[in-house]
Amino acid sequence: MTLSLTVSDEVRALAPGFRHLAIEAHGLVNGPSTDASSALLDEAARRLAARLDGRAPHEDPHMAAWREVYTAFGSKPSRTRNSAEALAKRALSDAGLPRINLLVDLYNAISVAHLVPVGGEDLDRIRGGMRLVRATGDEDFVTVAGGEEAVEHPDAGEVIWRDEEGVTCRRWNWRQGPRTRLTEETVSGVFLLEGMAPMPLADMETAAAELAELLEKFSPGAQITTASR
């Protein structure tokens, strides 16, 4: 992989059961959501419902482990859910899953079907490598509020993904910044699957393989590499 992804010792100490898989893809073709990507999201919601069998998403052991870690770094997991739990809750609601764009739909479908946080970043918008660290509280997180660009700062001790320019995702995988998100102009991306014990690495690898297959299907000829971290 061309992108450097590192996890700090402080985060390793906080969550020793954390593992992540990265898929780097070049030659992607993105665009608006399609009937095919919409169907994948609907099928993912059905797979999730079967998986939970009447339980709430936070009752799943994997989601419970994420909640414990969020509590450990000072976030209230019922207010700032990890991305997989938030999507799962949406998938089971009357509103259903949002349709964003083709690439985002693909990784959201995998996240919901496998109940694992998955994120996507535009490689051409990342500055330097990406690091998972505990924030000092001085870092810049550029977001949008009320239609205008705004700069926020994470809480001290909060777990964040960042590059050389600033924070790319707050509270681990709770809220991604607009600077590096996948747009319809994206041609190169990195897709990050994040797991906590007790989720087996083999289950994460299955989810990653399914996502890689979808990327190949919707972007024929794309160069795709998967790495375990």
Short mmCIF file of C-alpha atoms in Angstrom, two decimals:
data_model
loop_
_atom_site.label_atom_id
_atom_site.label_comp_id
_atom_site.label_asym_id
_atom_site.label_seq_id
_atom_site.Cartn_x
_atom_site.Cartn_y
_atom_site.Cartn_z
CA MET A 1 0.00 0.00 0.00
CA THR A 2 1.17 3.53 -0.72
CA LEU A 3 -0.63 5.12 2.24
CA SER A 4 0.97 4.92 5.68
CA LEU A 5 -1.53 4.05 8.45
CA THR A 6 -0.30 3.99 12.04
CA VAL A 7 -1.93 3.42 15.42
CA SER A 8 -0.35 5.17 18.41
CA ASP A 9 0.79 3.32 21.51
CA GLU A 10 -1.75 5.32 23.55
CA VAL A 11 -4.61 3.99 21.42
CA ARG A 12 -3.21 0.45 21.58
CA ALA A 13 -3.17 0.70 25.37
CA LEU A 14 -6.74 2.00 25.43
CA ALA A 15 -8.05 -0.73 23.13
CA PRO A 16 -5.70 -3.72 22.97
CA GLY A 17 -8.32 -5.71 21.05
CA PHE A 18 -8.41 -3.25 18.14
CA ARG A 19 -7.56 -4.41 14.62
CA HIS A 20 -8.03 -2.79 11.24
CA LEU A 21 -7.94 -3.81 7.61
CA ALA A 22 -7.24 -1.34 4.82
CA ILE A 23 -8.22 -1.63 1.17
CA GLU A 24 -6.41 0.76 -1.16
CA ALA A 25 -7.96 1.23 -4.58
CA HIS A 26 -6.86 3.17 -7.66
CA GLY A 27 -8.79 3.66 -10.89
CA LEU A 28 -12.15 3.91 -9.16
CA VAL A 29 -15.28 5.13 -10.91
CA ASN A 30 -17.74 6.96 -8.69
CA GLY A 31 -21.02 8.66 -9.39
CA PRO A 32 -24.54 9.07 -8.04
CA SER A 33 -26.24 6.19 -6.28
CA THR A 34 -27.72 3.66 -8.68
CA ASP A 35 -30.50 1.08 -8.54
CA ALA A 36 -27.79 -1.54 -8.04
CA SER A 37 -26.14 0.24 -5.10
CA SER A 38 -29.56 0.94 -3.59
CA ALA A 39 -30.41 -2.75 -3.83
CA LEU A 40 -27.17 -3.60 -2.00
CA LEU A 41 -28.17 -1.29 0.85
CA ASP A 42 -31.62 -2.88 1.08
CA GLU A 43 -30.09 -6.36 1.12
CA ALA A 44 -27.61 -5.27 3.80
CA ALA A 45 -30.50 -4.12 6.00
CA ARG A 46 -32.16 -7.53 5.58
CA ARG A 47 -28.90 -9.30 6.46
CA LEU A 48 -28.54 -7.11 9.55
CA ALA A 49 -32.07 -7.86 10.73
CA ALA A 50 -31.42 -11.58 10.38
CA ARG A 51 -28.10 -11.23 12.21
CA LEU A 52 -29.59 -9.35 15.16
CA ASP A 53 -32.73 -11.52 15.33
CA GLY A 54 -34.73 -8.93 17.24
CA ARG A 55 -31.89 -7.48 19.31
CA ALA A 56 -30.95 -3.81 19.23
CA PRO A 57 -27.60 -3.08 17.51
CA HIS A 58 -25.91 -2.06 20.78
CA GLU A 59 -26.70 -5.49 22.23
CA ASP A 60 -24.40 -7.18 19.71
CA PRO A 61 -21.12 -8.15 21.47
CA HIS A 62 -19.00 -6.29 18.90
CA MET A 63 -21.00 -3.09 19.28
CA ALA A 64 -20.91 -3.48 23.07
CA ALA A 65 -17.11 -3.62 22.90
CA TRP A 66 -17.04 -0.41 20.90
CA ARG A 67 -19.29 1.25 23.49
CA GLU A 68 -16.88 0.27 26.26
CA VAL A 69 -13.97 1.86 24.42
CA TYR A 70 -15.92 5.04 23.66
CA THR A 71 -16.73 5.32 27.36
CA ALA A 72 -13.05 4.77 28.19
CA PHE A 73 -11.95 7.87 26.24
CA GLY A 74 -14.74 10.04 27.59
CA SER A 75 -17.46 9.88 24.92
CA LYS A 76 -21.04 8.93 25.66
CA PRO A 77 -21.73 6.00 23.31
CA SER A 78 -25.49 6.57 23.36
CA ARG A 79 -24.91 10.06 21.91
CA THR A 80 -21.83 9.55 19.75
CA ARG A 81 -22.23 6.06 18.35
CA ASN A 82 -19.54 4.34 16.33
CA SER A 83 -20.33 4.48 12.62
CA ALA A 84 -21.53 0.88 12.35
CA GLU A 85 -24.01 1.19 15.22
CA ALA A 86 -25.30 4.50 13.87
CA LEU A 87 -25.83 3.01 10.40
CA ALA A 88 -27.42 -0.12 11.84
CA LYS A 89 -29.88 1.95 13.84
CA ARG A 90 -30.73 3.88 10.67
CA ALA A 91 -31.06 0.69 8.62
CA LEU A 92 -33.64 -0.74 11.03
CA SER A 93 -35.69 2.48 11.15
CA ASP A 94 -38.51 3.52 8.85
CA ALA A 95 -36.17 6.03 7.20
CA GLY A 96 -33.76 3.32 6.08
CA LEU A 97 -30.20 3.84 4.91
CA PRO A 98 -29.20 7.04 3.10
CA ARG A 99 -28.09 6.96 -0.51
CA ILE A 100 -24.92 9.07 -0.79
CA ASN A 101 -22.95 8.08 -3.88
CA LEU A 102 -21.90 4.80 -5.43
CA LEU A 103 -18.68 4.23 -3.47
CA VAL A 104 -20.15 5.31 -0.15
CA ASP A 105 -23.17 3.08 -0.74
CA LEU A 106 -20.85 0.10 -1.28
CA TYR A 107 -18.92 0.49 1.94
CA ASN A 108 -22.03 1.39 3.94
CA ALA A 109 -23.64 -1.84 2.72
CA ILE A 110 -20.67 -3.86 3.96
CA SER A 111 -20.67 -2.03 7.29
CA VAL A 112 -24.33 -2.78 7.89
CA ALA A 113 -24.29 -6.39 6.65
CA HIS A 114 -21.26 -7.31 8.79
CA LEU A 115 -21.86 -4.85 11.65
CA VAL A 116 -18.34 -3.44 11.44
CA PRO A 117 -17.28 0.21 11.14
CA VAL A 118 -16.11 0.97 7.59
CA GLY A 119 -14.88 4.32 6.32
CA GLY A 120 -13.67 5.66 3.01
CA GLU A 121 -11.15 8.44 2.34
CA ASP A 122 -10.07 10.10 -0.91
CA LEU A 123 -6.35 9.35 -1.23
CA ASP A 124 -5.75 12.47 -3.29
CA ARG A 125 -7.05 14.64 -0.43
CA ILE A 126 -5.02 13.07 2.36
CA ARG A 127 -1.86 14.95 3.33
CA GLY A 128 0.91 12.56 4.34
CA GLY A 129 0.05 9.39 6.25
CA MET A 130 -2.95 8.79 8.49
CA ARG A 131 -2.56 8.27 12.23
CA LEU A 132 -4.94 7.05 14.90
CA VAL A 133 -4.05 9.01 18.03
CA ARG A 134 -5.45 10.48 21.21
CA ALA A 135 -6.04 14.18 20.69
CA THR A 136 -4.32 16.98 22.54
CA GLY A 137 -7.37 19.17 21.93
CA ASP A 138 -5.50 21.69 19.78
CA GLU A 139 -5.99 19.90 16.44
CA ASP A 140 -8.18 21.46 13.74
CA PHE A 141 -11.25 19.62 12.51
CA VAL A 142 -12.69 21.47 9.52
CA THR A 143 -16.38 20.76 9.10
CA VAL A 144 -19.55 22.49 7.90
CA ALA A 145 -22.09 24.10 10.22
CA GLY A 146 -25.14 25.95 8.96
CA GLY A 147 -23.85 25.75 5.41
CA GLU A 148 -20.60 27.50 6.32
CA GLU A 149 -17.12 26.12 6.90
CA ALA A 150 -16.33 25.86 10.60
CA VAL A 151 -13.32 24.72 12.62
CA GLU A 152 -13.82 22.54 15.66
CA HIS A 153 -11.32 21.02 18.05
CA PRO A 154 -11.55 17.52 19.51
CA ASP A 155 -11.64 16.98 23.24
CA ALA A 156 -8.33 16.23 24.91
CA GLY A 157 -7.90 12.46 25.02
CA GLU A 158 -10.47 11.84 22.30
CA VAL A 159 -9.44 9.19 19.75
CA ILE A 160 -9.10 10.72 16.28
CA TRP A 161 -7.85 9.87 12.82
CA ARG A 162 -5.64 12.63 11.45
CA ASP A 163 -3.19 13.45 8.69
CA GLU A 164 -0.59 16.21 8.45
CA GLU A 165 -3.24 18.88 7.84
CA GLY A 166 -5.62 18.05 10.65
CA VAL A 167 -8.34 15.75 11.92
CA THR A 168 -10.03 13.58 9.30
CA CYS A 169 -12.45 11.78 11.63
CA ARG A 170 -13.56 12.61 15.18
CA ARG A 171 -14.29 10.20 18.03
CA TRP A 172 -12.63 7.31 16.24
CA ASN A 173 -15.16 6.80 13.43
CA TRP A 174 -18.11 8.88 14.61
CA ARG A 175 -17.90 11.88 12.26
CA GLN A 176 -15.80 12.19 9.12
CA GLY A 177 -14.63 15.59 7.94
CA PRO A 178 -15.68 16.79 4.47
CA ARG A 179 -12.10 17.43 3.29
CA THR A 180 -11.22 13.78 2.65
CA ARG A 181 -14.61 12.20 2.03
CA LEU A 182 -15.33 10.28 -1.18
CA THR A 183 -16.99 12.45 -3.82
CA GLU A 184 -18.19 11.73 -7.33
CA GLU A 185 -14.77 12.93 -8.55
CA THR A 186 -12.84 10.41 -6.44
CA VAL A 187 -10.59 8.06 -8.41
CA SER A 188 -8.33 6.73 -5.61
CA GLY A 189 -9.48 5.77 -2.14
CA VAL A 190 -8.67 3.89 1.03
CA PHE A 191 -11.39 1.90 2.77
CA LEU A 192 -10.83 1.16 6.45
CA LEU A 193 -12.54 -1.65 8.34
CA GLU A 194 -12.17 -1.37 12.13
CA GLY A 195 -12.85 -4.14 14.61
CA MET A 196 -12.71 -4.79 18.33
CA ALA A 197 -12.40 -8.09 20.12
CA PRO A 198 -14.51 -10.25 20.25
CA MET A 199 -14.97 -9.85 16.47
CA PRO A 200 -12.66 -12.47 14.90
CA LEU A 201 -10.11 -11.25 12.38
CA ALA A 202 -11.47 -13.87 9.98
CA ASP A 203 -14.87 -12.14 10.02
CA MET A 204 -13.21 -8.82 9.22
CA GLU A 205 -11.32 -10.46 6.37
CA THR A 206 -14.58 -11.84 4.98
CA ALA A 207 -16.12 -8.36 5.05
CA ALA A 208 -13.03 -6.85 3.40
CA ALA A 209 -13.05 -9.48 0.66
CA GLU A 210 -16.71 -8.75 -0.05
CA LEU A 211 -16.00 -5.03 -0.28
CA ALA A 212 -13.02 -5.62 -2.59
CA GLU A 213 -15.24 -7.73 -4.85
CA LEU A 214 -17.83 -4.96 -5.01
CA LEU A 215 -15.19 -2.36 -5.85
CA GLU A 216 -13.91 -4.57 -8.66
CA LYS A 217 -17.45 -5.11 -9.92
CA PHE A 218 -18.41 -1.43 -9.98
CA SER A 219 -14.98 -0.15 -11.06
CA PRO A 220 -13.71 -2.75 -13.56
CA GLY A 221 -9.93 -2.64 -13.90
CA ALA A 222 -9.32 -0.87 -10.57
CA GLN A 223 -6.08 -1.75 -8.80
CA ILE A 224 -7.00 -3.04 -5.35
CA THR A 225 -4.71 -3.99 -2.45
CA THR A 226 -5.77 -5.23 0.98
CA ALA A 227 -3.55 -5.12 4.07
CA SER A 228 -4.11 -6.20 7.68
CA ARG A 229 -2.82 -3.93 10.46
#
